[in-house]
mmCIF file of C-alpha atoms and ligand atoms in Angstrom:
data_model
loop_
_atom_site.group_PDB
_atom_site.id
_atom_site.type_symbol
_atom_site.label_atom_id
_atom_site.label_comp_id
_atom_site.label_asym_id
_atom_site.label_seq_id
_atom_site.Cartn_x
_atom_site.Cartn_y
_atom_site.Cartn_z
ATOM 1 C CA MET N 1 189.798 25.339 7.559
ATOM 2 C CA GLU N 2 187.900 23.701 4.987
ATOM 3 C CA PRO N 3 186.216 26.426 3.075
ATOM 4 C CA TYR N 4 182.250 26.284 3.326
ATOM 5 C CA THR N 5 180.770 27.169 0.057
ATOM 6 C CA THR N 6 176.876 26.717 -1.446
ATOM 7 C CA GLU N 7 178.462 23.919 -3.266
ATOM 8 C CA HIS N 8 179.714 22.200 -0.778
ATOM 9 C CA SER N 9 177.685 19.221 -0.840
ATOM 10 C CA SER N 10 179.093 17.413 2.438
ATOM 11 C CA LEU N 11 177.118 19.894 4.362
ATOM 12 C CA ALA N 12 173.772 19.893 2.681
ATOM 13 C CA ALA N 13 170.677 19.686 4.659
ATOM 14 C CA THR N 14 170.206 16.138 6.282
ATOM 15 C CA THR N 15 168.046 15.122 8.807
ATOM 16 C CA THR N 16 170.999 13.116 10.410
ATOM 17 C CA GLN N 17 173.433 15.639 11.146
ATOM 18 C CA SER N 18 175.496 15.417 14.244
ATOM 19 C CA GLN N 19 175.873 17.827 16.474
ATOM 20 C CA ALA N 20 179.264 18.284 15.964
ATOM 21 C CA GLN N 21 178.666 18.959 12.335
ATOM 22 C CA TRP N 22 176.000 21.162 13.496
ATOM 23 C CA ALA N 23 178.232 23.346 15.440
ATOM 24 C CA THR N 24 181.053 22.985 12.015
ATOM 25 C CA LYS N 25 178.165 24.183 9.758
ATOM 26 C CA ALA N 26 177.599 27.502 12.360
ATOM 27 C CA TRP N 27 180.954 28.323 12.584
ATOM 28 C CA GLN N 28 181.697 28.172 8.479
ATOM 29 C CA LEU N 29 178.633 30.425 8.268
ATOM 30 C CA LEU N 30 179.353 32.960 10.756
ATOM 31 C CA SER N 31 183.266 32.486 8.797
ATOM 32 C CA LEU N 32 181.523 33.574 5.084
ATOM 33 C CA VAL N 33 179.298 36.386 7.095
ATOM 34 C CA ARG N 34 183.011 37.680 8.520
ATOM 35 C CA ALA N 35 184.562 37.131 4.929
ATOM 36 C CA GLN N 36 181.738 38.168 2.298
ATOM 37 C CA SER N 37 180.288 41.370 4.932
ATOM 38 C CA PRO N 38 177.180 40.969 2.816
ATOM 39 C CA LEU N 39 174.966 44.257 3.171
ATOM 40 C CA ILE N 40 171.546 43.984 4.985
ATOM 41 C CA GLN N 41 168.673 46.275 4.771
ATOM 42 C CA CYS N 42 166.784 46.682 7.654
ATOM 43 C CA ILE N 43 162.988 48.272 7.266
ATOM 44 C CA THR N 44 162.907 47.745 11.317
ATOM 45 C CA ASN N 45 161.100 49.302 14.553
ATOM 46 C CA PHE N 46 162.698 52.440 16.389
ATOM 47 C CA VAL N 47 163.428 50.175 19.700
ATOM 48 C CA SER N 48 165.983 47.669 17.510
ATOM 49 C CA MET N 49 167.798 49.851 15.321
ATOM 50 C CA ASP N 50 170.789 50.655 17.182
ATOM 51 C CA LEU N 51 171.116 46.946 18.608
ATOM 52 C CA MET N 52 170.395 45.047 15.305
ATOM 53 C CA ALA N 53 173.132 47.433 13.542
ATOM 54 C CA ASN N 54 175.510 46.440 16.007
ATOM 55 C CA THR N 55 174.565 42.763 16.138
ATOM 56 C CA LEU N 56 175.389 42.632 12.403
ATOM 57 C CA LEU N 57 178.117 44.756 12.448
ATOM 58 C CA SER N 58 179.826 42.744 15.077
ATOM 59 C CA ALA N 59 178.857 39.239 13.191
ATOM 60 C CA GLY N 60 180.416 41.214 10.242
ATOM 61 C CA ALA N 61 177.989 41.854 8.372
ATOM 62 C CA SER N 62 177.233 45.789 6.781
ATOM 63 C CA PRO N 63 173.893 47.029 7.877
ATOM 64 C CA ALA N 64 171.919 49.912 6.463
ATOM 65 C CA MET N 65 168.627 51.164 8.053
ATOM 66 C CA LEU N 66 167.066 52.605 4.790
ATOM 67 C CA HIS N 67 163.108 52.540 4.744
ATOM 68 C CA SER N 68 162.244 55.880 2.489
ATOM 69 C CA VAL N 69 160.033 54.210 -0.650
ATOM 70 C CA GLU N 70 162.003 56.772 -2.930
ATOM 71 C CA GLU N 71 165.333 54.957 -2.619
ATOM 72 C CA LEU N 72 164.363 51.582 -2.466
ATOM 73 C CA PRO N 73 164.548 50.643 -6.225
ATOM 74 C CA ASP N 74 168.298 52.208 -6.058
ATOM 75 C CA PHE N 75 169.272 50.632 -2.790
ATOM 76 C CA THR N 76 167.407 47.664 -2.188
ATOM 77 C CA PRO N 77 168.735 45.612 -5.454
ATOM 78 C CA ARG N 78 172.275 46.171 -4.031
ATOM 79 C CA ALA N 79 171.450 44.636 -0.686
ATOM 80 C CA SER N 80 172.555 40.929 -0.118
ATOM 81 C CA ALA N 81 169.555 40.339 2.030
ATOM 82 C CA LEU N 82 166.335 42.284 3.637
ATOM 83 C CA CYS N 83 165.070 42.265 7.347
ATOM 84 C CA VAL N 84 161.448 43.913 7.497
ATOM 85 C CA ASN N 85 160.218 44.303 11.217
ATOM 86 C CA ILE N 86 157.109 45.476 11.552
ATOM 87 C CA GLY N 87 157.694 46.391 15.729
ATOM 88 C CA THR N 88 156.441 50.310 15.755
ATOM 89 C CA LEU N 89 154.390 50.031 12.432
ATOM 90 C CA SER N 90 152.578 52.774 11.335
ATOM 91 C CA PRO N 91 150.524 53.220 7.770
ATOM 92 C CA SER N 92 153.211 55.093 6.307
ATOM 93 C CA TRP N 93 155.644 52.476 6.621
ATOM 94 C CA LEU N 94 153.837 49.596 5.215
ATOM 95 C CA PRO N 95 154.190 50.223 1.441
ATOM 96 C CA ALA N 96 158.024 50.442 2.114
ATOM 97 C CA MET N 97 158.138 47.278 3.337
ATOM 98 C CA LYS N 98 156.031 45.508 0.970
ATOM 99 C CA THR N 99 157.866 47.469 -1.941
ATOM 100 C CA ALA N 100 161.500 46.234 -0.321
ATOM 101 C CA ALA N 101 159.672 42.437 0.067
ATOM 102 C CA GLU N 102 158.825 42.955 -3.853
ATOM 103 C CA LEU N 103 161.961 43.869 -5.328
ATOM 104 C CA CYS N 104 163.964 40.979 -3.244
ATOM 105 C CA SER N 105 161.095 38.494 -4.234
ATOM 106 C CA SER N 106 161.632 39.163 -7.873
ATOM 107 C CA LEU N 107 165.372 39.163 -7.884
ATOM 108 C CA GLY N 108 165.740 36.094 -5.710
ATOM 109 C CA THR N 109 167.259 37.927 -2.804
ATOM 110 C CA PRO N 110 166.404 36.213 0.558
ATOM 111 C CA TRP N 111 164.064 38.406 3.154
ATOM 112 C CA VAL N 112 163.281 37.668 6.438
ATOM 113 C CA LEU N 113 159.855 39.072 8.298
ATOM 114 C CA ASP N 114 159.962 39.734 12.203
ATOM 115 C CA PRO N 115 156.146 39.772 12.929
ATOM 116 C CA VAL N 116 156.386 41.628 16.048
ATOM 117 C CA ALA N 117 153.418 41.939 18.131
ATOM 118 C CA VAL N 118 151.302 40.650 15.265
ATOM 119 C CA SER N 119 148.163 40.142 17.650
ATOM 120 C CA ALA N 120 147.863 43.653 19.222
ATOM 121 C CA SER N 121 145.398 44.769 16.190
ATOM 122 C CA ALA N 122 143.999 43.724 12.919
ATOM 123 C CA PHE N 123 146.431 46.433 11.161
ATOM 124 C CA ARG N 124 149.343 44.163 12.360
ATOM 125 C CA VAL N 125 147.470 41.096 11.106
ATOM 126 C CA ASN N 126 146.835 42.416 7.821
ATOM 127 C CA ALA N 127 150.225 43.970 7.504
ATOM 128 C CA CYS N 128 151.915 40.290 8.206
ATOM 129 C CA LEU N 129 149.443 38.657 5.651
ATOM 130 C CA GLU N 130 149.909 40.893 2.838
ATOM 131 C CA LEU N 131 153.956 40.685 3.514
ATOM 132 C CA LEU N 132 153.352 36.828 3.848
ATOM 133 C CA ARG N 133 151.841 36.696 0.094
ATOM 134 C CA LEU N 134 155.573 38.232 -0.770
ATOM 135 C CA LYS N 135 157.028 34.857 -0.051
ATOM 136 C CA PRO N 136 159.582 35.877 2.708
ATOM 137 C CA THR N 137 162.072 33.105 2.967
ATOM 138 C CA VAL N 138 161.841 33.225 6.899
ATOM 139 C CA VAL N 139 160.037 34.449 9.473
ATOM 140 C CA ARG N 140 161.315 34.631 13.256
ATOM 141 C CA GLY N 141 158.965 35.295 15.800
ATOM 142 C CA ASN N 142 158.849 34.550 19.424
ATOM 143 C CA ALA N 143 156.177 31.778 20.348
ATOM 144 C CA SER N 144 152.863 34.008 20.828
ATOM 145 C CA GLU N 145 153.895 35.513 17.711
ATOM 146 C CA ILE N 146 154.071 32.099 15.852
ATOM 147 C CA ILE N 147 151.039 31.070 17.064
ATOM 148 C CA ALA N 148 149.419 34.010 16.477
ATOM 149 C CA LEU N 149 150.433 34.484 13.066
ATOM 150 C CA SER N 150 149.628 30.969 11.927
ATOM 151 C CA ASN N 151 145.786 30.834 13.429
ATOM 152 C CA GLY N 152 145.651 34.163 11.423
ATOM 153 C CA VAL N 153 146.995 32.539 8.259
ATOM 154 C CA ALA N 154 144.796 29.277 8.542
ATOM 155 C CA SER N 155 141.092 31.661 9.419
ATOM 156 C CA PHE N 156 142.051 35.064 7.684
ATOM 157 C CA THR N 157 141.059 37.034 10.976
ATOM 158 C CA GLN N 158 142.601 38.522 13.683
ATOM 159 C CA PRO N 159 144.013 35.577 15.971
ATOM 160 C CA GLN N 160 142.246 35.285 19.457
ATOM 161 C CA ASN N 161 145.550 35.744 21.302
ATOM 162 C CA ASP N 162 143.904 35.746 24.707
ATOM 163 C CA ALA N 163 146.934 37.317 27.015
ATOM 164 C CA ALA N 164 149.690 38.254 24.446
ATOM 165 C CA LYS N 165 151.867 41.070 26.374
ATOM 166 C CA GLY N 166 152.329 43.052 23.282
ATOM 167 C CA VAL N 167 155.501 42.276 22.017
ATOM 168 C CA ASP N 168 157.046 39.705 24.884
ATOM 169 C CA SER N 169 155.770 35.834 24.651
ATOM 170 C CA ILE N 170 153.527 34.070 26.927
ATOM 171 C CA HIS N 171 154.182 30.794 25.554
ATOM 172 C CA GLU N 172 157.242 28.849 25.406
ATOM 173 C CA SER N 173 158.925 27.606 22.139
ATOM 174 C CA MET N 174 157.882 24.230 22.359
ATOM 175 C CA GLU N 175 154.080 24.908 22.443
ATOM 176 C CA ALA N 176 154.713 26.368 19.010
ATOM 177 C CA VAL N 177 156.351 23.778 17.150
ATOM 178 C CA GLU N 178 153.011 22.845 15.314
ATOM 179 C CA ALA N 179 151.310 26.424 14.529
ATOM 180 C CA ALA N 180 155.564 26.666 13.282
ATOM 181 C CA LYS N 181 155.426 23.599 11.248
ATOM 182 C CA LEU N 182 151.837 25.134 9.398
ATOM 183 C CA LEU N 183 152.859 28.239 8.837
ATOM 184 C CA ALA N 184 155.885 26.817 7.106
ATOM 185 C CA GLN N 185 153.458 24.341 4.825
ATOM 186 C CA THR N 186 151.040 27.213 3.715
ATOM 187 C CA SER N 187 153.874 30.064 3.785
ATOM 188 C CA GLY N 188 156.609 28.675 1.992
ATOM 189 C CA ALA N 189 158.986 30.150 4.348
ATOM 190 C CA ILE N 190 161.577 28.544 6.846
ATOM 191 C CA VAL N 191 159.744 29.454 10.332
ATOM 192 C CA ALA N 192 161.683 30.163 13.203
ATOM 193 C CA VAL N 193 160.398 30.501 16.999
ATOM 194 C CA SER N 194 163.030 31.830 19.400
ATOM 195 C CA GLY N 195 162.776 30.705 23.602
ATOM 196 C CA ALA N 196 164.626 28.573 25.600
ATOM 197 C CA THR N 197 165.166 25.935 22.893
ATOM 198 C CA ASP N 198 164.825 28.106 19.563
ATOM 199 C CA ILE N 199 163.021 25.804 16.686
ATOM 200 C CA VAL N 200 163.088 25.984 13.181
ATOM 201 C CA THR N 201 161.498 24.153 10.477
ATOM 202 C CA ASP N 202 160.346 24.152 6.973
ATOM 203 C CA GLY N 203 157.200 22.446 7.739
ATOM 204 C CA ASN N 204 158.479 19.180 7.628
ATOM 205 C CA GLN N 205 161.936 18.836 9.005
ATOM 206 C CA VAL N 206 162.008 20.459 12.939
ATOM 207 C CA VAL N 207 165.549 21.460 14.544
ATOM 208 C CA GLY N 208 166.164 23.056 18.101
ATOM 209 C CA ALA N 209 169.035 25.206 18.723
ATOM 210 C CA HIS N 210 169.835 24.814 22.888
ATOM 211 C CA ASN N 211 171.792 28.128 23.102
ATOM 212 C CA GLY N 212 171.294 31.326 24.965
ATOM 213 C CA VAL N 213 170.524 32.512 28.162
ATOM 214 C CA ALA N 214 167.007 33.581 29.870
ATOM 215 C CA MET N 215 168.187 37.187 30.494
ATOM 216 C CA MET N 216 168.527 37.789 26.865
ATOM 217 C CA GLN N 217 164.717 38.293 27.128
ATOM 218 C CA LYS N 218 165.081 41.450 29.704
ATOM 219 C CA ILE N 219 167.126 43.274 26.658
ATOM 220 C CA THR N 220 164.821 44.829 24.505
ATOM 221 C CA ALA N 221 165.114 43.929 20.545
ATOM 222 C CA THR N 222 167.138 40.643 21.061
ATOM 223 C CA GLY N 223 164.399 38.678 19.235
ATOM 224 C CA CYS N 224 164.648 41.610 16.509
ATOM 225 C CA SER N 225 168.598 41.505 16.317
ATOM 226 C CA VAL N 226 168.712 37.928 15.752
ATOM 227 C CA THR N 227 166.214 38.440 12.650
ATOM 228 C CA ALA N 228 168.680 40.253 11.209
ATOM 229 C CA LEU N 229 171.576 37.640 12.436
ATOM 230 C CA ILE N 230 169.245 35.335 10.041
ATOM 231 C CA ALA N 231 168.824 37.473 6.872
ATOM 232 C CA ALA N 232 173.302 37.811 6.901
ATOM 233 C CA PHE N 233 173.415 33.791 7.437
ATOM 234 C CA VAL N 234 170.640 33.480 4.637
ATOM 235 C CA ALA N 235 172.642 35.853 2.430
ATOM 236 C CA VAL N 236 175.731 33.798 2.571
ATOM 237 C CA ASP N 237 173.871 30.590 2.111
ATOM 238 C CA LYS N 238 170.628 31.143 -0.364
ATOM 239 C CA CYS N 239 170.586 27.789 -1.088
ATOM 240 C CA HIS N 240 170.101 26.227 2.820
ATOM 241 C CA ALA N 241 168.302 28.411 4.567
ATOM 242 C CA LEU N 242 166.952 26.455 7.395
ATOM 243 C CA ASP N 243 170.457 25.443 7.815
ATOM 244 C CA ALA N 244 171.717 29.334 8.109
ATOM 245 C CA THR N 245 168.662 29.818 10.388
ATOM 246 C CA VAL N 246 169.301 27.615 13.197
ATOM 247 C CA SER N 247 173.183 28.801 12.832
ATOM 248 C CA ALA N 248 172.165 32.449 13.252
ATOM 249 C CA LEU N 249 170.408 31.839 16.373
ATOM 250 C CA ALA N 250 173.044 29.201 17.965
ATOM 251 C CA ILE N 251 175.885 31.666 17.420
ATOM 252 C CA PHE N 252 173.678 34.730 18.731
ATOM 253 C CA GLY N 253 172.917 31.941 21.706
ATOM 254 C CA VAL N 254 176.185 31.321 22.237
ATOM 255 C CA ALA N 255 177.378 34.938 22.632
ATOM 256 C CA GLY N 256 174.651 35.344 24.731
ATOM 257 C CA GLU N 257 175.979 32.665 26.911
ATOM 258 C CA LEU N 258 179.809 34.360 26.780
ATOM 259 C CA GLY N 259 178.638 37.224 27.102
ATOM 260 C CA MET N 260 176.610 36.373 30.763
ATOM 261 C CA LYS N 261 180.075 35.375 32.179
ATOM 262 C CA MET N 262 180.743 38.597 32.220
ATOM 263 C CA ALA N 263 177.422 40.327 33.037
ATOM 264 C CA LYS N 264 175.941 41.544 36.167
ATOM 265 C CA GLY N 265 172.666 42.229 34.388
ATOM 266 C CA PRO N 266 170.873 43.198 31.020
ATOM 267 C CA ALA N 267 172.638 46.484 30.533
ATOM 268 C CA SER N 268 176.105 44.900 30.718
ATOM 269 C CA LEU N 269 174.884 41.700 28.898
ATOM 270 C CA ARG N 270 173.745 43.497 25.805
ATOM 271 C CA MET N 271 177.224 44.899 26.005
ATOM 272 C CA HIS N 272 179.113 41.470 26.531
ATOM 273 C CA LEU N 273 177.225 39.677 24.004
ATOM 274 C CA ILE N 274 178.310 42.293 21.384
ATOM 275 C CA ASP N 275 181.949 41.470 22.446
ATOM 276 C CA ALA N 276 181.277 37.822 22.415
ATOM 277 C CA LEU N 277 179.915 37.843 18.970
ATOM 278 C CA TYR N 278 182.625 39.588 17.810
ATOM 279 C CA GLY N 279 185.196 37.744 19.067
ATOM 280 C CA LEU N 280 183.493 34.102 18.850
ATOM 281 C CA ASP N 281 186.185 31.433 17.476
ATOM 282 C CA GLU N 282 185.877 28.274 16.189
ATOM 283 C CA ALA N 283 186.712 26.656 19.768
ATOM 284 C CA ALA N 284 184.340 28.402 21.202
ATOM 285 C CA SER N 285 181.726 27.774 18.140
ATOM 286 C CA GLN N 286 182.667 24.063 18.637
ATOM 287 C CA SER N 287 182.294 23.456 22.246
ATOM 288 C CA HIS N 288 178.934 25.634 22.435
ATOM 289 C CA VAL N 289 177.136 25.538 19.645
ATOM 290 C CA ASN N 290 174.222 22.947 20.143
ATOM 291 C CA ILE N 291 171.859 22.158 17.616
ATOM 292 C CA THR N 292 170.060 18.909 17.339
ATOM 293 C CA ASN N 293 167.350 17.570 14.954
ATOM 294 C CA LEU N 294 164.287 17.189 16.593
ATOM 295 C CA SER N 295 162.478 15.330 14.033
HETATM 296 N N1 ATP Q 301 164.791 31.082 28.425
HETATM 297 C C1 ATP Q 301 165.356 31.265 27.355
HETATM 298 N N2 ATP Q 301 166.612 30.861 27.399
HETATM 299 C C2 ATP Q 301 167.575 31.007 26.591
HETATM 300 N N3 ATP Q 301 167.548 31.963 25.549
HETATM 301 C C3 ATP Q 301 166.648 32.441 25.348
HETATM 302 C C4 ATP Q 301 165.251 32.585 26.458
HETATM 303 N N4 ATP Q 301 164.358 32.973 25.559
HETATM 304 C C5 ATP Q 301 164.824 33.913 24.970
HETATM 305 N N5 ATP Q 301 166.195 33.442 24.085
HETATM 306 C C6 ATP Q 301 167.042 33.802 23.644
HETATM 307 O O1 ATP Q 301 166.601 35.406 23.350
HETATM 308 C C7 ATP Q 301 166.780 35.577 22.057
HETATM 309 C C8 ATP Q 301 165.369 36.806 22.019
HETATM 310 O O2 ATP Q 301 164.039 35.858 21.778
HETATM 311 P P1 ATP Q 301 162.656 36.257 22.138
HETATM 312 O O3 ATP Q 301 162.081 34.957 22.453
HETATM 313 O O4 ATP Q 301 163.058 37.041 23.708
HETATM 314 O O5 ATP Q 301 162.342 37.408 21.294
HETATM 315 P P2 ATP Q 301 161.409 38.365 21.436
HETATM 316 O O6 ATP Q 301 160.431 38.382 21.901
HETATM 317 O O7 ATP Q 301 161.021 38.246 19.395
HETATM 318 O O8 ATP Q 301 162.224 39.980 21.448
HETATM 319 P P3 ATP Q 301 162.048 40.988 21.144
HETATM 320 O O9 ATP Q 301 161.022 41.401 20.481
HETATM 321 O O10 ATP Q 301 162.508 41.995 22.432
HETATM 322 O O11 ATP Q 301 163.157 41.304 19.890
HETATM 323 C C9 ATP Q 301 166.657 34.664 21.138
HETATM 324 O O12 ATP Q 301 168.226 34.828 20.538
HETATM 325 C C10 ATP Q 301 166.379 33.534 21.933
HETATM 326 O O13 ATP Q 301 167.352 32.458 21.791
HETATM 327 C C1 TZE Q 302 159.291 47.576 22.889
HETATM 328 C C2 TZE Q 302 158.958 46.968 21.469
HETATM 329 N N1 TZE Q 302 157.862 47.671 20.930
HETATM 330 C C3 TZE Q 302 157.383 47.668 19.758
HETATM 331 S S1 TZE Q 302 158.791 46.951 18.780
HETATM 332 C C4 TZE Q 302 159.688 46.848 20.801
HETATM 333 C C5 TZE Q 302 160.955 46.286 20.243
HETATM 334 C C6 TZE Q 302 160.811 44.596 20.781
HETATM 335 O O1 TZE Q 302 160.080 43.981 19.788
HETATM 336 MG MG1 MG Q 303 159.902 39.710 18.763
#
């Protein structure tokens, strides 16, 4: 296999990549994660810690769930990327999230924000707006979260998200394309919307990953976990954050598809998805990764 490095110009982001080229890229980035085992600091919710850490491990990365503000000056500079997730946010956690994000931004370390249930409260919206000011490399949410956050950024108020169901989306990802583009333009982040088609945009280019199975929504924290996987992929290809983001989403989706062949329901899918991610090979990547340029 031809080695993939950030200097590898033939695989630089373009709007005209074929599906086969995207599949090659996704496989090469997964291979880089396995080879480099980037240290990924996760400041995340209590629900997701286990699945997130196991997702990172099975992909070849090295997770560390450190969130004490006292440790950040020592530890965060050693991380290759940071994942911040507000799922079970409380006031005592926010300073650590902000301090870690500030450290990463000042060090040029990529960091990724997951705005879980952002429309649930004014506290969450304000926390996300403060975190967005610290320049995340990527924001990944479900469609309802990205629509709400994009509206919140535009109006600087708590979004009216009439029927949001807590952490679960009530919108399809394709409904959030314009909100994602606006959020990317206003924040400077790559924005990813998970769903049947995962949408990724830099505010101009829009790419879709058409992998995964619907039952992944029935396992809590699959979204949180793919956000951490995005952090691992961006860690090994900092210069192409859009490509790394869509590759991580596609690879996680492929693991879901392969895992589903052996699963009987959400609990066994959770186990088989992790096994499939661990064992995913080049042939499966080439035949299953389904990324297309949507604009
Ligand atoms: N209808 C679907 N078909 C295929 N894959 C899907 C579908 N919906 C979601 N997924 C996949 O499931 C994973 C989780 O996405 P989801 O949108 O459910 O995240 P989320 O709502 O943030 O989850 P959580 O908050 O529980 O972590 C992603 O990898 C996504 O691609
Ligand atoms: C269920 C749940 N509640 C807060 S965070 C979380 C995990 C999925 O986002
Ligand atoms: Mg979520």
